[in-house]
Amino acid sequence: MAIHLVDGEIPEEYMQYVGRKVSFIAGGVALLLILLIYSISVGAVQIPAGEVVQTIVSGTMERINALLPVDLPVWESVSHKWDIIIWNIRLPQALTAIVAGIGLAVAGVAMQSILRNPLGSPFTLGISNAAAFGAAFSVIVLGAGTMHSSGADAIIIDNPYIVTIAAFIFSLLATGVILAISRIRGTSPEVMVLAGVALGSLFTAGTMFLQYFADDVQLAAVVFWTFGDAGRADWSELLLITAITVIATVYFFFNRWNYNAIDAGDETAKGLGVKVEQVRLVGMLIASLVTAIIIAFLGVIGFVGLVCPHMVRRLIGDDHRYLIPGSCLAGGVLLLASDTAARLMLAPHILPVAILTAFMGAPVFIYLLLRGYRR
Amino acid sequence: MILEVGGVAFSYRSKNVLDDIEFDLKRNEVLSILGPNGVGKTTLLKCMNAILKPREGSILVEDEDVLKLDQMEIARKIGYVPQRCETGRLTAFDAILLGRRPHIRWNISERDLKIVDSVIKRLELGSLSLRYIDEMSGGELQKVSIARALVQEPRILLLDEPTSSLDLKNQIEILGIIRDVVRGHEVSAVMTMHDLNLALRYSDKFIFLRDGTIFATGGREVVTPETIRDVYGIPAVVERYNGFPIVIPLEEDNS
């Protein structure tokens, strides 16, 4: 072999350094679990944390028993009084917040590497503007959104599926245009970012155009749709979002070495055998897809995709082996914490989570920026 | 021969950049590619590990044509040190570990860590190993880049102007490292150079490019005032100091 290995050892100090990153991620998992239980236990009705855990565990076992030919022990002593609140309302909403946070953050971390741009996020490519335009289009042109108030102040869009589908189609359209441009001009980060900014402006202008001609009810429906809300998804929608997010996260994690290589420069990466153009193109497509599906179902949720990766970079560095799982956790924690705060703040009124993500995240992020990197 | 380049031609948008490039290199030799700016030195280097695809020709590394291999297989044979390397919040150890990319399937093994450790010791980078590369000087960064190429366990090391943007001490240190690594291991190095004197001191073979083709190639004897005049368009004298040839460029008027 070319390199003599006689004096190569497992470097002790480096293993300790890596160990610290692993414990950071383990800490993140613990924090997320604690936050999940807390989030479910608080609200209009307080549920003791112990009973939250019992209800979730026994409910899960019952559902597994019903689905699969297995016979897990069922906790007979657990009361069923919280079943409806937990299983129908709070658990799906909390899980939606976590999954959406993970999906947006992982798309952001991939975009930042692929586009070699710290401002890279799913939004850089104009996807959220396209989704908002799709929603506006469906409400104003297709008439999906004659809203009416029912009950206290719950606003219902008549045909949420048309809005979702329109938002998704326009997100994909934006992705398709950028893919087409990269096919012609090559997948250079500059071309992608500038094309994304141009598309974003175009769709924003389109939305404004439609809004100008909308009546006040339609206008309210469009504005209401753009407030991303984790409470919008039911179990089957959550399942779909989760499936896409899991696939995307696995794909991005599988490419962690390639992103590290691209961070070192395109030429270095190519010298290391990375097919840079292909990694860039596929990564962009998957990041767009996961963003599009989340936004289509929940509405626009900004900030998470841009800032969570940067928070984690400041804490454990740019190595994607740890940055990707770290960003996922940060996204999940930030969105769940924001969602919990949004539910509690003006109780019994519930704010959409999108209003709070920036409120919760920006101060933390500015603090991290000011503090600089920790050694 | 560890490297045989035959009839390589490269064009960019139907403009011929390189034509009929042919040379070979033995084990444990350092080759310098010389010539004026824009003559295609870097292009030739990039053709050699197929970052750029030559229009025709072959590049045999240990009798295997790398142009027929997949990019990842090439990366196991040829290490590439570009002129510029981007930095990030990554320790030197992690940055060097990246050189194992062509060998890694899913995760790093103990062997990968040991190879990185031995290269770090070899290049005396021990004290830098856990420093972040975005806090490093140009010389330190260049050593990290070379270390990264070395842990690829390559047969050939390609270096694009390894001394540009380095101070005098670092220039000597980096070229010394390259020479020692090449002599001590079963690798050869091809580098593009601007400084003729450094090239003369640290290389065994030379290629002068002019108009996209090889104008002269061979050992130190090809570095003559005539060649320099024809390739760079300025007069020069070649003196000897302690047996080493030294190129002294002259101003046009003095000729």
PDB file of C-alpha atoms in Angstrom, chain B:
ATOM      1  CA  MET B   1       5.823   3.164 -15.782  1.00  0.00           C
ATOM      2  CA  ILE B   2       3.217   4.168 -13.225  1.00  0.00           C
ATOM      3  CA  LEU B   3       1.645   6.751 -15.546  1.00  0.00           C
ATOM      4  CA  GLU B   4       1.412   6.832 -19.322  1.00  0.00           C
ATOM      5  CA  VAL B   5      -0.476   9.648 -20.992  1.00  0.00           C
ATOM      6  CA  GLY B   6      -1.083   9.064 -24.685  1.00  0.00           C
ATOM      7  CA  GLY B   7      -2.471  11.431 -27.294  1.00  0.00           C
ATOM      8  CA  VAL B   8      -4.685  13.409 -24.960  1.00  0.00           C
ATOM      9  CA  ALA B   9      -6.686  16.169 -26.603  1.00  0.00           C
ATOM     10  CA  PHE B  10      -9.243  18.413 -24.973  1.00  0.00           C
ATOM     11  CA  SER B  11     -11.474  21.043 -26.455  1.00  0.00           C
ATOM     12  CA  TYR B  12     -13.783  23.530 -24.842  1.00  0.00           C
ATOM     13  CA  ARG B  13     -16.701  24.644 -27.019  1.00  0.00           C
ATOM     14  CA  SER B  14     -15.002  23.417 -30.203  1.00  0.00           C
ATOM     15  CA  LYS B  15     -11.840  25.356 -29.341  1.00  0.00           C
ATOM     16  CA  ASN B  16      -8.773  23.163 -28.989  1.00  0.00           C
ATOM     17  CA  VAL B  17      -7.220  23.680 -25.579  1.00  0.00           C
ATOM     18  CA  LEU B  18      -4.904  20.681 -25.494  1.00  0.00           C
ATOM     19  CA  ASP B  19      -3.655  18.621 -28.377  1.00  0.00           C
ATOM     20  CA  ASP B  20      -1.612  15.449 -28.636  1.00  0.00           C
ATOM     21  CA  ILE B  21      -0.282  15.440 -25.057  1.00  0.00           C
ATOM     22  CA  GLU B  22       1.980  12.496 -24.530  1.00  0.00           C
ATOM     23  CA  PHE B  23       4.324  11.728 -21.632  1.00  0.00           C
ATOM     24  CA  ASP B  24       5.036   9.147 -18.997  1.00  0.00           C
ATOM     25  CA  LEU B  25       6.226   9.030 -15.436  1.00  0.00           C
ATOM     26  CA  LYS B  26       8.040   6.460 -13.300  1.00  0.00           C
ATOM     27  CA  ARG B  27       7.350   5.550  -9.728  1.00  0.00           C
ATOM     28  CA  ASN B  28       8.764   7.947  -7.131  1.00  0.00           C
ATOM     29  CA  GLU B  29       9.122  10.800  -9.600  1.00  0.00           C
ATOM     30  CA  VAL B  30       7.836  14.361  -9.444  1.00  0.00           C
ATOM     31  CA  LEU B  31       6.780  16.000 -12.705  1.00  0.00           C
ATOM     32  CA  SER B  32       6.243  19.737 -13.078  1.00  0.00           C
ATOM     33  CA  ILE B  33       3.970  21.124 -15.789  1.00  0.00           C
ATOM     34  CA  LEU B  34       5.241  24.578 -16.739  1.00  0.00           C
ATOM     35  CA  GLY B  35       4.080  27.299 -19.079  1.00  0.00           C
ATOM     36  CA  PRO B  36       2.443  30.727 -19.158  1.00  0.00           C
ATOM     37  CA  ASN B  37      -0.995  31.555 -17.771  1.00  0.00           C
ATOM     38  CA  GLY B  38      -3.896  30.171 -19.760  1.00  0.00           C
ATOM     39  CA  VAL B  39      -1.847  27.628 -21.680  1.00  0.00           C
ATOM     40  CA  GLY B  40      -3.844  24.727 -20.243  1.00  0.00           C
ATOM     41  CA  LYS B  41      -1.753  23.484 -17.311  1.00  0.00           C
ATOM     42  CA  THR B  42      -4.698  23.152 -14.966  1.00  0.00           C
ATOM     43  CA  THR B  43      -6.843  21.759 -17.777  1.00  0.00           C
ATOM     44  CA  LEU B  44      -4.272  19.024 -18.365  1.00  0.00           C
ATOM     45  CA  LEU B  45      -4.212  18.225 -14.655  1.00  0.00           C
ATOM     46  CA  LYS B  46      -8.011  17.976 -14.550  1.00  0.00           C
ATOM     47  CA  CYS B  47      -8.046  15.756 -17.623  1.00  0.00           C
ATOM     48  CA  MET B  48      -5.756  13.336 -15.850  1.00  0.00           C
ATOM     49  CA  ASN B  49      -8.357  12.376 -13.246  1.00  0.00           C
ATOM     50  CA  ALA B  50     -11.287  12.885 -15.606  1.00  0.00           C
ATOM     51  CA  ILE B  51     -12.734  15.933 -13.830  1.00  0.00           C
ATOM     52  CA  LEU B  52     -12.641  17.169 -17.406  1.00  0.00           C
ATOM     53  CA  LYS B  53     -13.247  14.590 -20.106  1.00  0.00           C
ATOM     54  CA  PRO B  54     -10.556  14.574 -22.809  1.00  0.00           C
ATOM     55  CA  ARG B  55     -11.843  14.420 -26.378  1.00  0.00           C
ATOM     56  CA  GLU B  56      -9.425  11.637 -27.175  1.00  0.00           C
ATOM     57  CA  GLY B  57      -6.399   9.862 -25.768  1.00  0.00           C
ATOM     58  CA  SER B  58      -5.694   7.540 -22.883  1.00  0.00           C
ATOM     59  CA  ILE B  59      -4.368   7.937 -19.374  1.00  0.00           C
ATOM     60  CA  LEU B  60      -2.905   4.710 -18.073  1.00  0.00           C
ATOM     61  CA  VAL B  61      -2.241   4.377 -14.363  1.00  0.00           C
ATOM     62  CA  GLU B  62      -0.447   1.076 -13.782  1.00  0.00           C
ATOM     63  CA  ASP B  63      -1.601  -0.036 -17.246  1.00  0.00           C
ATOM     64  CA  GLU B  64      -5.270   0.714 -16.594  1.00  0.00           C
ATOM     65  CA  ASP B  65      -7.008   3.468 -18.546  1.00  0.00           C
ATOM     66  CA  VAL B  66      -8.627   5.748 -15.992  1.00  0.00           C
ATOM     67  CA  LEU B  67     -10.849   7.303 -18.644  1.00  0.00           C
ATOM     68  CA  LYS B  68     -12.750   4.007 -18.733  1.00  0.00           C
ATOM     69  CA  LEU B  69     -13.267   3.995 -14.951  1.00  0.00           C
ATOM     70  CA  ASP B  70     -16.030   5.382 -12.778  1.00  0.00           C
ATOM     71  CA  GLN B  71     -15.231   8.624 -10.885  1.00  0.00           C
ATOM     72  CA  MET B  72     -15.089   6.800  -7.558  1.00  0.00           C
ATOM     73  CA  GLU B  73     -12.649   4.191  -8.893  1.00  0.00           C
ATOM     74  CA  ILE B  74     -10.422   6.964 -10.257  1.00  0.00           C
ATOM     75  CA  ALA B  75     -10.434   8.598  -6.826  1.00  0.00           C
ATOM     76  CA  ARG B  76      -8.901   5.419  -5.386  1.00  0.00           C
ATOM     77  CA  LYS B  77      -5.963   5.741  -7.785  1.00  0.00           C
ATOM     78  CA  ILE B  78      -5.478   9.473  -8.156  1.00  0.00           C
ATOM     79  CA  GLY B  79      -5.460  12.093  -5.416  1.00  0.00           C
ATOM     80  CA  TYR B  80      -6.188  15.665  -6.457  1.00  0.00           C
ATOM     81  CA  VAL B  81      -5.179  18.829  -4.596  1.00  0.00           C
ATOM     82  CA  PRO B  82      -6.903  21.810  -6.232  1.00  0.00           C
ATOM     83  CA  GLN B  83      -5.498  25.284  -6.069  1.00  0.00           C
ATOM     84  CA  ARG B  84      -8.207  26.454  -3.725  1.00  0.00           C
ATOM     85  CA  CYS B  85      -9.951  24.541  -1.017  1.00  0.00           C
ATOM     86  CA  GLU B  86     -13.070  25.860   0.679  1.00  0.00           C
ATOM     87  CA  THR B  87     -13.160  25.787   4.454  1.00  0.00           C
ATOM     88  CA  GLY B  88     -15.914  25.121   6.907  1.00  0.00           C
ATOM     89  CA  ARG B  89     -16.422  24.366  10.562  1.00  0.00           C
ATOM     90  CA  LEU B  90     -14.579  21.070  10.312  1.00  0.00           C
ATOM     91  CA  THR B  91     -11.559  19.854  12.258  1.00  0.00           C
ATOM     92  CA  ALA B  92      -8.381  19.068  10.332  1.00  0.00           C
ATOM     93  CA  PHE B  93      -8.890  15.427  11.257  1.00  0.00           C
ATOM     94  CA  ASP B  94     -12.381  15.351   9.756  1.00  0.00           C
ATOM     95  CA  ALA B  95     -11.196  17.270   6.684  1.00  0.00           C
ATOM     96  CA  ILE B  96      -8.466  14.692   6.116  1.00  0.00           C
ATOM     97  CA  LEU B  97     -10.805  11.800   6.905  1.00  0.00           C
ATOM     98  CA  LEU B  98     -12.865  12.999   3.935  1.00  0.00           C
ATOM     99  CA  GLY B  99     -10.069  11.625   1.744  1.00  0.00           C
ATOM    100  CA  ARG B 100     -11.320   8.162   2.695  1.00  0.00           C
ATOM    101  CA  ARG B 101     -14.588   8.943   0.878  1.00  0.00           C
ATOM    102  CA  PRO B 102     -13.725   6.793  -2.174  1.00  0.00           C
ATOM    103  CA  HIS B 103     -13.145   3.807   0.117  1.00  0.00           C
ATOM    104  CA  ILE B 104     -16.053   4.287   2.521  1.00  0.00           C
ATOM    105  CA  ARG B 105     -19.223   2.329   1.904  1.00  0.00           C
ATOM    106  CA  TRP B 106     -21.489   3.295   4.769  1.00  0.00           C
ATOM    107  CA  ASN B 107     -19.313   4.254   7.686  1.00  0.00           C
ATOM    108  CA  ILE B 108     -15.664   4.665   8.572  1.00  0.00           C
ATOM    109  CA  SER B 109     -13.673   1.709   9.837  1.00  0.00           C
ATOM    110  CA  GLU B 110     -10.809   1.510  12.322  1.00  0.00           C
ATOM    111  CA  ARG B 111      -8.492   1.205   9.353  1.00  0.00           C
ATOM    112  CA  ASP B 112      -9.694   4.536   7.972  1.00  0.00           C
ATOM    113  CA  LEU B 113      -8.956   6.218  11.298  1.00  0.00           C
ATOM    114  CA  LYS B 114      -5.519   4.608  11.456  1.00  0.00           C
ATOM    115  CA  ILE B 115      -4.613   5.723   7.951  1.00  0.00           C
ATOM    116  CA  VAL B 116      -5.629   9.292   8.762  1.00  0.00           C
ATOM    117  CA  ASP B 117      -3.636   9.124  11.987  1.00  0.00           C
ATOM    118  CA  SER B 118      -0.529   7.832  10.237  1.00  0.00           C
ATOM    119  CA  VAL B 119      -0.690  10.505   7.529  1.00  0.00           C
ATOM    120  CA  ILE B 120      -1.144  13.173  10.205  1.00  0.00           C
ATOM    121  CA  LYS B 121       1.961  11.886  11.944  1.00  0.00           C
ATOM    122  CA  ARG B 122       3.800  11.652   8.638  1.00  0.00           C
ATOM    123  CA  LEU B 123       3.109  15.310   7.817  1.00  0.00           C
ATOM    124  CA  GLU B 124       3.623  16.360  11.460  1.00  0.00           C
ATOM    125  CA  LEU B 125       0.096  17.769  11.701  1.00  0.00           C
ATOM    126  CA  GLY B 126      -0.547  16.291  15.149  1.00  0.00           C
ATOM    127  CA  SER B 127      -0.924  19.658  16.859  1.00  0.00           C
ATOM    128  CA  LEU B 128      -3.457  20.806  14.226  1.00  0.00           C
ATOM    129  CA  SER B 129      -5.560  17.694  14.157  1.00  0.00           C
ATOM    130  CA  LEU B 130      -8.463  19.005  16.263  1.00  0.00           C
ATOM    131  CA  ARG B 131      -8.254  22.609  15.103  1.00  0.00           C
ATOM    132  CA  TYR B 132     -10.945  23.917  12.805  1.00  0.00           C
ATOM    133  CA  ILE B 133      -9.832  24.462   9.232  1.00  0.00           C
ATOM    134  CA  ASP B 134     -11.667  27.794   8.988  1.00  0.00           C
ATOM    135  CA  GLU B 135      -9.162  29.126  11.524  1.00  0.00           C
ATOM    136  CA  MET B 136      -6.074  27.927   9.669  1.00  0.00           C
ATOM    137  CA  SER B 137      -3.415  29.748   7.686  1.00  0.00           C
ATOM    138  CA  GLY B 138      -2.851  29.111   3.989  1.00  0.00           C
ATOM    139  CA  GLY B 139       0.148  26.883   4.638  1.00  0.00           C
ATOM    140  CA  GLU B 140      -1.656  24.773   7.216  1.00  0.00           C
ATOM    141  CA  LEU B 141      -4.647  24.421   4.932  1.00  0.00           C
ATOM    142  CA  GLN B 142      -2.462  23.302   2.048  1.00  0.00           C
ATOM    143  CA  LYS B 143      -0.925  20.605   4.268  1.00  0.00           C
ATOM    144  CA  VAL B 144      -4.418  19.428   5.209  1.00  0.00           C
ATOM    145  CA  SER B 145      -5.327  19.295   1.508  1.00  0.00           C
ATOM    146  CA  ILE B 146      -2.265  17.225   0.706  1.00  0.00           C
ATOM    147  CA  ALA B 147      -2.937  14.942   3.657  1.00  0.00           C
ATOM    148  CA  ARG B 148      -6.498  14.459   2.390  1.00  0.00           C
ATOM    149  CA  ALA B 149      -5.194  13.423  -1.018  1.00  0.00           C
ATOM    150  CA  LEU B 150      -2.692  11.055   0.611  1.00  0.00           C
ATOM    151  CA  VAL B 151      -5.265   9.169   2.679  1.00  0.00           C
ATOM    152  CA  GLN B 152      -6.977   8.314  -0.605  1.00  0.00           C
ATOM    153  CA  GLU B 153      -4.018   5.891  -0.935  1.00  0.00           C
ATOM    154  CA  PRO B 154      -3.426   7.100  -4.477  1.00  0.00           C
ATOM    155  CA  ARG B 155      -0.848   5.978  -7.002  1.00  0.00           C
ATOM    156  CA  ILE B 156      -0.656   9.430  -8.492  1.00  0.00           C
ATOM    157  CA  LEU B 157      -0.884  12.755  -6.729  1.00  0.00           C
ATOM    158  CA  LEU B 158      -2.051  15.725  -8.805  1.00  0.00           C
ATOM    159  CA  LEU B 159      -1.343  19.171  -7.381  1.00  0.00           C
ATOM    160  CA  ASP B 160      -2.551  22.411  -8.953  1.00  0.00           C
ATOM    161  CA  GLU B 161      -0.039  25.132  -8.093  1.00  0.00           C
ATOM    162  CA  PRO B 162       0.659  23.818  -4.610  1.00  0.00           C
ATOM    163  CA  THR B 163       2.739  26.866  -3.662  1.00  0.00           C
ATOM    164  CA  SER B 164       0.571  29.691  -4.961  1.00  0.00           C
ATOM    165  CA  SER B 165      -0.451  32.017  -2.126  1.00  0.00           C
ATOM    166  CA  LEU B 166       2.133  30.591   0.275  1.00  0.00           C
ATOM    167  CA  ASP B 167       5.037  32.446   1.838  1.00  0.00           C
ATOM    168  CA  LEU B 168       8.643  31.439   1.183  1.00  0.00           C
ATOM    169  CA  LYS B 169       8.992  29.143   4.183  1.00  0.00           C
ATOM    170  CA  ASN B 170       5.712  27.369   3.455  1.00  0.00           C
ATOM    171  CA  GLN B 171       6.601  26.980  -0.235  1.00  0.00           C
ATOM    172  CA  ILE B 172       9.814  25.151   0.682  1.00  0.00           C
ATOM    173  CA  GLU B 173       8.050  23.126   3.369  1.00  0.00           C
ATOM    174  CA  ILE B 174       5.163  22.017   1.140  1.00  0.00           C
ATOM    175  CA  LEU B 175       7.373  21.040  -1.785  1.00  0.00           C
ATOM    176  CA  GLY B 176       9.704  19.228   0.607  1.00  0.00           C
ATOM    177  CA  ILE B 177       6.731  17.255   1.933  1.00  0.00           C
ATOM    178  CA  ILE B 178       5.627  16.373  -1.598  1.00  0.00           C
ATOM    179  CA  ARG B 179       9.122  15.240  -2.578  1.00  0.00           C
ATOM    180  CA  ASP B 180       9.599  13.187   0.598  1.00  0.00           C
ATOM    181  CA  VAL B 181       6.194  11.545   0.295  1.00  0.00           C
ATOM    182  CA  VAL B 182       6.874  10.640  -3.324  1.00  0.00           C
ATOM    183  CA  ARG B 183      10.322   9.228  -2.569  1.00  0.00           C
ATOM    184  CA  GLY B 184       9.190   7.362   0.511  1.00  0.00           C
ATOM    185  CA  HIS B 185       6.049   5.736  -0.906  1.00  0.00           C
ATOM    186  CA  GLU B 186       4.935   4.074  -4.073  1.00  0.00           C
ATOM    187  CA  VAL B 187       3.452   7.232  -5.547  1.00  0.00           C
ATOM    188  CA  SER B 188       4.348   9.797  -8.163  1.00  0.00           C
ATOM    189  CA  ALA B 189       3.336  13.427  -8.318  1.00  0.00           C
ATOM    190  CA  VAL B 190       2.333  15.709 -11.160  1.00  0.00           C
ATOM    191  CA  MET B 191       2.086  19.398 -10.337  1.00  0.00           C
ATOM    192  CA  THR B 192       1.548  22.640 -12.193  1.00  0.00           C
ATOM    193  CA  MET B 193       4.070  25.317 -11.259  1.00  0.00           C
ATOM    194  CA  HIS B 194       4.788  28.960 -11.983  1.00  0.00           C
ATOM    195  CA  ASP B 195       8.069  29.270 -10.094  1.00  0.00           C
ATOM    196  CA  LEU B 196      10.741  27.730 -12.333  1.00  0.00           C
ATOM    197  CA  ASN B 197      13.368  27.663  -9.601  1.00  0.00           C
ATOM    198  CA  LEU B 198      11.174  25.810  -7.140  1.00  0.00           C
ATOM    199  CA  ALA B 199      10.169  23.445  -9.915  1.00  0.00           C
ATOM    200  CA  LEU B 200      13.828  22.826 -10.774  1.00  0.00           C
ATOM    201  CA  ARG B 201      14.681  22.122  -7.190  1.00  0.00           C
ATOM    202  CA  TYR B 202      11.873  19.722  -6.383  1.00  0.00           C
ATOM    203  CA  SER B 203      10.996  17.903  -9.601  1.00  0.00           C
ATOM    204  CA  ASP B 204      12.640  15.154 -11.623  1.00  0.00           C
ATOM    205  CA  LYS B 205      10.852  15.799 -14.886  1.00  0.00           C
ATOM    206  CA  PHE B 206       9.464  18.836 -16.677  1.00  0.00           C
ATOM    207  CA  ILE B 207       6.883  19.549 -19.312  1.00  0.00           C
ATOM    208  CA  PHE B 208       6.758  22.940 -21.012  1.00  0.00           C
ATOM    209  CA  LEU B 209       3.378  23.650 -22.588  1.00  0.00           C
ATOM    210  CA  ARG B 210       2.978  26.100 -25.444  1.00  0.00           C
ATOM    211  CA  ASP B 211      -0.140  26.637 -27.539  1.00  0.00           C
ATOM    212  CA  GLY B 212      -1.813  23.616 -26.004  1.00  0.00           C
ATOM    213  CA  THR B 213       0.899  21.135 -26.888  1.00  0.00           C
ATOM    214  CA  ILE B 214       4.089  19.909 -25.310  1.00  0.00           C
ATOM    215  CA  PHE B 215       6.929  22.191 -26.380  1.00  0.00           C
ATOM    216  CA  ALA B 216       9.675  20.394 -24.476  1.00  0.00           C
ATOM    217  CA  THR B 217       9.864  17.568 -21.979  1.00  0.00           C
ATOM    218  CA  GLY B 218      12.620  15.780 -20.107  1.00  0.00           C
ATOM    219  CA  GLY B 219      14.893  16.190 -17.085  1.00  0.00           C
ATOM    220  CA  ARG B 220      16.643  19.349 -15.842  1.00  0.00           C
ATOM    221  CA  GLU B 221      18.510  19.619 -19.144  1.00  0.00           C
ATOM    222  CA  VAL B 222      15.374  20.902 -20.922  1.00  0.00           C
ATOM    223  CA  VAL B 223      15.256  24.017 -18.748  1.00  0.00           C
ATOM    224  CA  THR B 224      17.385  26.199 -21.000  1.00  0.00           C
ATOM    225  CA  PRO B 225      17.366  29.926 -21.852  1.00  0.00           C
ATOM    226  CA  GLU B 226      16.060  29.018 -25.320  1.00  0.00           C
ATOM    227  CA  THR B 227      13.106  27.036 -24.003  1.00  0.00           C
ATOM    228  CA  ILE B 228      12.204  29.756 -21.520  1.00  0.00           C
ATOM    229  CA  ARG B 229      12.378  32.398 -24.229  1.00  0.00           C
ATOM    230  CA  ASP B 230      10.202  30.382 -26.582  1.00  0.00           C
ATOM    231  CA  VAL B 231       7.632  29.407 -23.966  1.00  0.00           C
ATOM    232  CA  TYR B 232       7.343  32.512 -21.793  1.00  0.00           C
ATOM    233  CA  GLY B 233       8.564  35.061 -24.335  1.00  0.00           C
ATOM    234  CA  ILE B 234      11.192  36.603 -22.082  1.00  0.00           C
ATOM    235  CA  PRO B 235      14.966  36.218 -22.084  1.00  0.00           C
ATOM    236  CA  ALA B 236      16.579  34.426 -19.151  1.00  0.00           C
ATOM    237  CA  VAL B 237      19.902  32.952 -18.140  1.00  0.00           C
ATOM    238  CA  VAL B 238      20.392  29.662 -16.328  1.00  0.00           C
ATOM    239  CA  GLU B 239      23.200  29.771 -13.779  1.00  0.00           C
ATOM    240  CA  ARG B 240      24.376  27.123 -11.392  1.00  0.00           C
ATOM    241  CA  TYR B 241      24.540  27.441  -7.648  1.00  0.00           C
ATOM    242  CA  ASN B 242      25.982  24.511  -5.678  1.00  0.00           C
ATOM    243  CA  GLY B 243      25.321  22.339  -8.705  1.00  0.00           C
ATOM    244  CA  PHE B 244      21.646  23.387  -8.917  1.00  0.00           C
ATOM    245  CA  PRO B 245      20.443  25.220 -12.017  1.00  0.00           C
ATOM    246  CA  ILE B 246      18.923  28.606 -11.219  1.00  0.00           C
ATOM    247  CA  VAL B 247      16.794  30.532 -13.694  1.00  0.00           C
ATOM    248  CA  ILE B 248      17.277  34.286 -13.709  1.00  0.00           C
ATOM    249  CA  PRO B 249      14.737  36.069 -15.890  1.00  0.00           C
ATOM    250  CA  LEU B 250      15.974  39.229 -17.608  1.00  0.00           C
ATOM    251  CA  GLU B 251      14.101  42.312 -18.726  1.00  0.00           C
ATOM    252  CA  GLU B 252      13.361  42.560 -22.425  1.00  0.00           C
ATOM    253  CA  ASP B 253      15.679  45.545 -22.911  1.00  0.00           C
ATOM    254  CA  ASN B 254      18.746  43.676 -21.718  1.00  0.00           C
ATOM    255  CA  SER B 255      18.556  41.142 -24.480  1.00  0.00           C
TER     256      SER B 255
END
